[in-house]
Short mmCIF file of N, CA and C and ligand atoms in Angstrom, two decimals:
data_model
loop_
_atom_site.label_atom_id
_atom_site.label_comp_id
_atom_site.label_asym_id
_atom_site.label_seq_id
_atom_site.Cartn_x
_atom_site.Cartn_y
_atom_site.Cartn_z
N UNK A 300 16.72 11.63 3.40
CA UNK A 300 18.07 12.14 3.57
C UNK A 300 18.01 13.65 3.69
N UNK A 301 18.75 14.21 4.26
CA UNK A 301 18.50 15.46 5.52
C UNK A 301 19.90 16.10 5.14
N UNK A 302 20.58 17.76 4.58
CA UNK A 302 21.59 17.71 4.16
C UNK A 302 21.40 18.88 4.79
N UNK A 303 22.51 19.28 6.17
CA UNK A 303 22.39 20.88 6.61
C UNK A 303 24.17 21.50 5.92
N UNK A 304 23.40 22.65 6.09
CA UNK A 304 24.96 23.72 6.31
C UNK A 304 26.01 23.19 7.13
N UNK A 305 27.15 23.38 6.78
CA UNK A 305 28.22 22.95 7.61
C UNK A 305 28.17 24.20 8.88
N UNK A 306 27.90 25.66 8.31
CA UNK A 306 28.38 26.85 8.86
C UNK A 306 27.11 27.00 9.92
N UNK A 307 25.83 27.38 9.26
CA UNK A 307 24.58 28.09 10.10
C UNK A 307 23.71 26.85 10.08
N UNK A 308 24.59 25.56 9.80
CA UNK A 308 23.19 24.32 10.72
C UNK A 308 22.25 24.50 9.95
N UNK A 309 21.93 25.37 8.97
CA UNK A 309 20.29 25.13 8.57
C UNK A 309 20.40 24.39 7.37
N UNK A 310 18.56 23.89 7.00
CA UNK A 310 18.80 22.18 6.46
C UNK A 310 19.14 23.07 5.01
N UNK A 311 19.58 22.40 3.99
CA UNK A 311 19.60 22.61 2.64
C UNK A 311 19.15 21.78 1.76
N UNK A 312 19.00 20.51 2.01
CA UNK A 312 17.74 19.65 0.88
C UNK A 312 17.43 18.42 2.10
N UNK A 313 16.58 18.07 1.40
CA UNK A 313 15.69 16.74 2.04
C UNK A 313 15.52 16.19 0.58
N UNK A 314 15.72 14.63 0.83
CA UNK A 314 15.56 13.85 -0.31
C UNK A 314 14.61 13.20 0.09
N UNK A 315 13.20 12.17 -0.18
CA UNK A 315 13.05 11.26 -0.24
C UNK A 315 13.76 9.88 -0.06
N UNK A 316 13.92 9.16 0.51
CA UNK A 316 15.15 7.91 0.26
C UNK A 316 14.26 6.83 -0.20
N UNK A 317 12.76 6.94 0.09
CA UNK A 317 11.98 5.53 -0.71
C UNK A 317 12.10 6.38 -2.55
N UNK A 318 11.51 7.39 -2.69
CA UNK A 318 11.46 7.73 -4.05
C UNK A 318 11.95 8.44 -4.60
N UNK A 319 13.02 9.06 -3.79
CA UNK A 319 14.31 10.25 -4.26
C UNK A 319 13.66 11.48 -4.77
N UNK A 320 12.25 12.03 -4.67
CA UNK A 320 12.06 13.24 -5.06
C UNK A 320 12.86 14.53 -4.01
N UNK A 321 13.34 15.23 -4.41
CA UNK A 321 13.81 16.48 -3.03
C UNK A 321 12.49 17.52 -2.97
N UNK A 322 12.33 17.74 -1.80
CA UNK A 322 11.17 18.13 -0.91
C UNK A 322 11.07 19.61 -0.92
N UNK A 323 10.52 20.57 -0.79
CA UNK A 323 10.37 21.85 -1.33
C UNK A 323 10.89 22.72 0.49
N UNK A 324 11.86 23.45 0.21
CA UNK A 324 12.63 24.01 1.65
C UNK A 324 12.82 25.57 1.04
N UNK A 325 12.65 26.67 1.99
CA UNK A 325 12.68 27.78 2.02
C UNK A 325 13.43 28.24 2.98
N UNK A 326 14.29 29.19 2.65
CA UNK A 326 15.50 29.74 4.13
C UNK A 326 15.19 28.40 5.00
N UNK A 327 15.59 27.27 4.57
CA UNK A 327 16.02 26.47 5.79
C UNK A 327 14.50 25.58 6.31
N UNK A 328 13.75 26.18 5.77
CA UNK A 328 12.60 25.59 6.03
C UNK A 328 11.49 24.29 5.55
N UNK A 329 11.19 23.18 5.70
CA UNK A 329 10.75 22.48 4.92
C UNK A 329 9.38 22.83 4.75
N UNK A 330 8.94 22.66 3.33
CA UNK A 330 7.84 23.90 3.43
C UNK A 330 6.43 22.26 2.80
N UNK A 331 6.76 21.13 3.21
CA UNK A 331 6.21 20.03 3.12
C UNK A 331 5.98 19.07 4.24
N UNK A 332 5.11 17.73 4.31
CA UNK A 332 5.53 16.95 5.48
C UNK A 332 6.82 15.79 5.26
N UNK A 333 7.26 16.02 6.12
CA UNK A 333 8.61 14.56 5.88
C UNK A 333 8.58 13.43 7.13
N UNK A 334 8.53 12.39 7.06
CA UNK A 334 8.67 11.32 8.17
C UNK A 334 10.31 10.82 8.60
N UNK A 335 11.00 11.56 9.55
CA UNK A 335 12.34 11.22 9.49
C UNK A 335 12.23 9.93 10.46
N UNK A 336 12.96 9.22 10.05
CA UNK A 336 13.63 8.02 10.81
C UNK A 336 14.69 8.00 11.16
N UNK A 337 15.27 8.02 12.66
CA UNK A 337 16.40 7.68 13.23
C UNK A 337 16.43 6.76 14.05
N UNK A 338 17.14 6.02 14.02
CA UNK A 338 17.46 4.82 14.98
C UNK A 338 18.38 3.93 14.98
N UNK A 339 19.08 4.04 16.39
CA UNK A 339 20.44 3.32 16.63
C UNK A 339 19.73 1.66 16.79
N UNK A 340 20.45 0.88 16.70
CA UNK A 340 20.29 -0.48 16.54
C UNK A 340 20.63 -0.73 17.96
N UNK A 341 20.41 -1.88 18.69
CA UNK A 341 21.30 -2.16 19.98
C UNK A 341 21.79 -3.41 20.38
N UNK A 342 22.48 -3.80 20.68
CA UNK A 342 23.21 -5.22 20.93
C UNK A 342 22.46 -6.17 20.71
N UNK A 343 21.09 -6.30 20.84
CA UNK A 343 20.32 -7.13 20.96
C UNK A 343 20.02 -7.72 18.86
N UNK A 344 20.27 -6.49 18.46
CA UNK A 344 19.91 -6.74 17.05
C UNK A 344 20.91 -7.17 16.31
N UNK A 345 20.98 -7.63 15.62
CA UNK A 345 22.47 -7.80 13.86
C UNK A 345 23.36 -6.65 13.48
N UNK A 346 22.85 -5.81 14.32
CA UNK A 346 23.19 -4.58 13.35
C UNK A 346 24.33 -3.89 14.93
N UNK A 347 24.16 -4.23 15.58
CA UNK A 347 25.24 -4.00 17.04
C UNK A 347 25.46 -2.37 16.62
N UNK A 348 24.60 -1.49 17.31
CA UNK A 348 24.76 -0.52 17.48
C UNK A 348 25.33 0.76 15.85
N UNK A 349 24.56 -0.03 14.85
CA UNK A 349 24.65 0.39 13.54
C UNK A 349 23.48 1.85 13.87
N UNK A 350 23.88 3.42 13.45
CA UNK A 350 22.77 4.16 13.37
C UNK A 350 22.36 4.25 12.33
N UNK A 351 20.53 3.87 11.76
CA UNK A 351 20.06 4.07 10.51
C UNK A 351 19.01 5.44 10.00
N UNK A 352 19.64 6.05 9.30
CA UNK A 352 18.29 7.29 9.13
C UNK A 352 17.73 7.28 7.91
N UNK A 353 16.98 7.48 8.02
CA UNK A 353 16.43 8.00 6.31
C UNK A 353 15.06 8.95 6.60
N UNK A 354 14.48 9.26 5.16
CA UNK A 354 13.57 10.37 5.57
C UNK A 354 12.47 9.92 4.55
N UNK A 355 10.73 9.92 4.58
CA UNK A 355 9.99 9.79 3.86
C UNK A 355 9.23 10.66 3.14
N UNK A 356 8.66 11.08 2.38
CA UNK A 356 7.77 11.91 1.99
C UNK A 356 6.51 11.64 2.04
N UNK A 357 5.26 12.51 2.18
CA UNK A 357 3.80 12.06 2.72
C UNK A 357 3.69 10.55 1.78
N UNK A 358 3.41 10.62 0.86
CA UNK A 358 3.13 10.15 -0.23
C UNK A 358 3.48 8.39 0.00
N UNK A 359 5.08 8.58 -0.03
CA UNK A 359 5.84 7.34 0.41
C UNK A 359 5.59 6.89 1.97
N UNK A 360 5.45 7.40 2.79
CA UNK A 360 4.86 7.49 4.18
C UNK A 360 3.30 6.56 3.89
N UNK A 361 2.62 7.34 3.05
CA UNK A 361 0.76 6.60 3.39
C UNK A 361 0.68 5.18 2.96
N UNK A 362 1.55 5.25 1.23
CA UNK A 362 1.80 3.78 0.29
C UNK A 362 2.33 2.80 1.62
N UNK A 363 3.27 3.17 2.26
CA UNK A 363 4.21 1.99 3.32
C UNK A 363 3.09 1.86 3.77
N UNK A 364 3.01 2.89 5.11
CA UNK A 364 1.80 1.91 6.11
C UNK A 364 0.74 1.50 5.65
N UNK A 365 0.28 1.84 4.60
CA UNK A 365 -1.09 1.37 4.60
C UNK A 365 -0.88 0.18 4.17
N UNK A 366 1.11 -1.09 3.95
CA UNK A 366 0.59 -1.92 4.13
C UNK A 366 1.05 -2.58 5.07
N UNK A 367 1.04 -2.00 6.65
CA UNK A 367 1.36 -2.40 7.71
C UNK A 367 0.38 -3.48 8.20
N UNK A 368 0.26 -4.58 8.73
CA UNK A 368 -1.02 -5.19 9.50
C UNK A 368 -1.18 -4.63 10.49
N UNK A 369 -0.57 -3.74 11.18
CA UNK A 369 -0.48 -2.79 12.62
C UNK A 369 -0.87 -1.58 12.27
N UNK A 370 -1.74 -0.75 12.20
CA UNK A 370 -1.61 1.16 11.60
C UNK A 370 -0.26 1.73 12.34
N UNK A 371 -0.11 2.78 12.03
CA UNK A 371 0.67 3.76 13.02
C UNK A 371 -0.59 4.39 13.68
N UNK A 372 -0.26 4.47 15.42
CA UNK A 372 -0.84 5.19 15.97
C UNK A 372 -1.12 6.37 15.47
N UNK A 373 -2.19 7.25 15.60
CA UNK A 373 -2.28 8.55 14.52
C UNK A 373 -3.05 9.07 16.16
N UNK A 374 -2.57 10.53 16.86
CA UNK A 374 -3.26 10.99 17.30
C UNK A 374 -2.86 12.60 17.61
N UNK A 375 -3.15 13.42 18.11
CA UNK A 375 -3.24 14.79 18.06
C UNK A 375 -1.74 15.56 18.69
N UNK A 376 -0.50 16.46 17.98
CA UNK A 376 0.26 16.49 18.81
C UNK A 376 -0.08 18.21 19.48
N UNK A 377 -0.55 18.39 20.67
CA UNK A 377 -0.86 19.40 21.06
C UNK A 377 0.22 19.97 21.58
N UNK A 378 1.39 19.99 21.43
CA UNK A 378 2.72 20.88 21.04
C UNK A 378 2.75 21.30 20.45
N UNK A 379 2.55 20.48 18.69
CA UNK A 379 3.01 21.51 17.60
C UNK A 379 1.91 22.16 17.26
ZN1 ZN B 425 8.82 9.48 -1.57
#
């Protein structure tokens, strides 16, 4: 969970939503890794165009997938 300024847009906390710790942010900055999830649902699903977000922390991020039977693709982002 992702909480900005109403005024200057910049973020003001990040929660965890698997383990509710809040994430360490400086002027606006998250000064940790976070896994955000966004995603609209689409006709095809139960959820008919329901949008779901939430946000992970490393920690809660490695515990999940590692018990995926699929990995997450993991490869180099030469942007950031
Ligand atoms: Zn967590």
């Amino acid at each position: 969970m992702r909480k900005y300024n109403k005024n200057t847009n910049e973020l003001e906390a990040a929660v965890c939503n698997c383990c509710g710790k809040s994430m360490k942010i400086q002027n606006g900055m998250l000064l940790e890794g976070i896994c955000s999830v966004d995603t609209t649902w689409g006709y095809f699903s139960g959820k008919d165009l329901e949008k779901h977000e939430f946000d992970l922390c490393e920690e809660c991020y490695d515990r999940i997938t590692a018990s995926f039977a699929v990995p997450p693709k993991i490869s180099e982002d030469m942007e950031g």
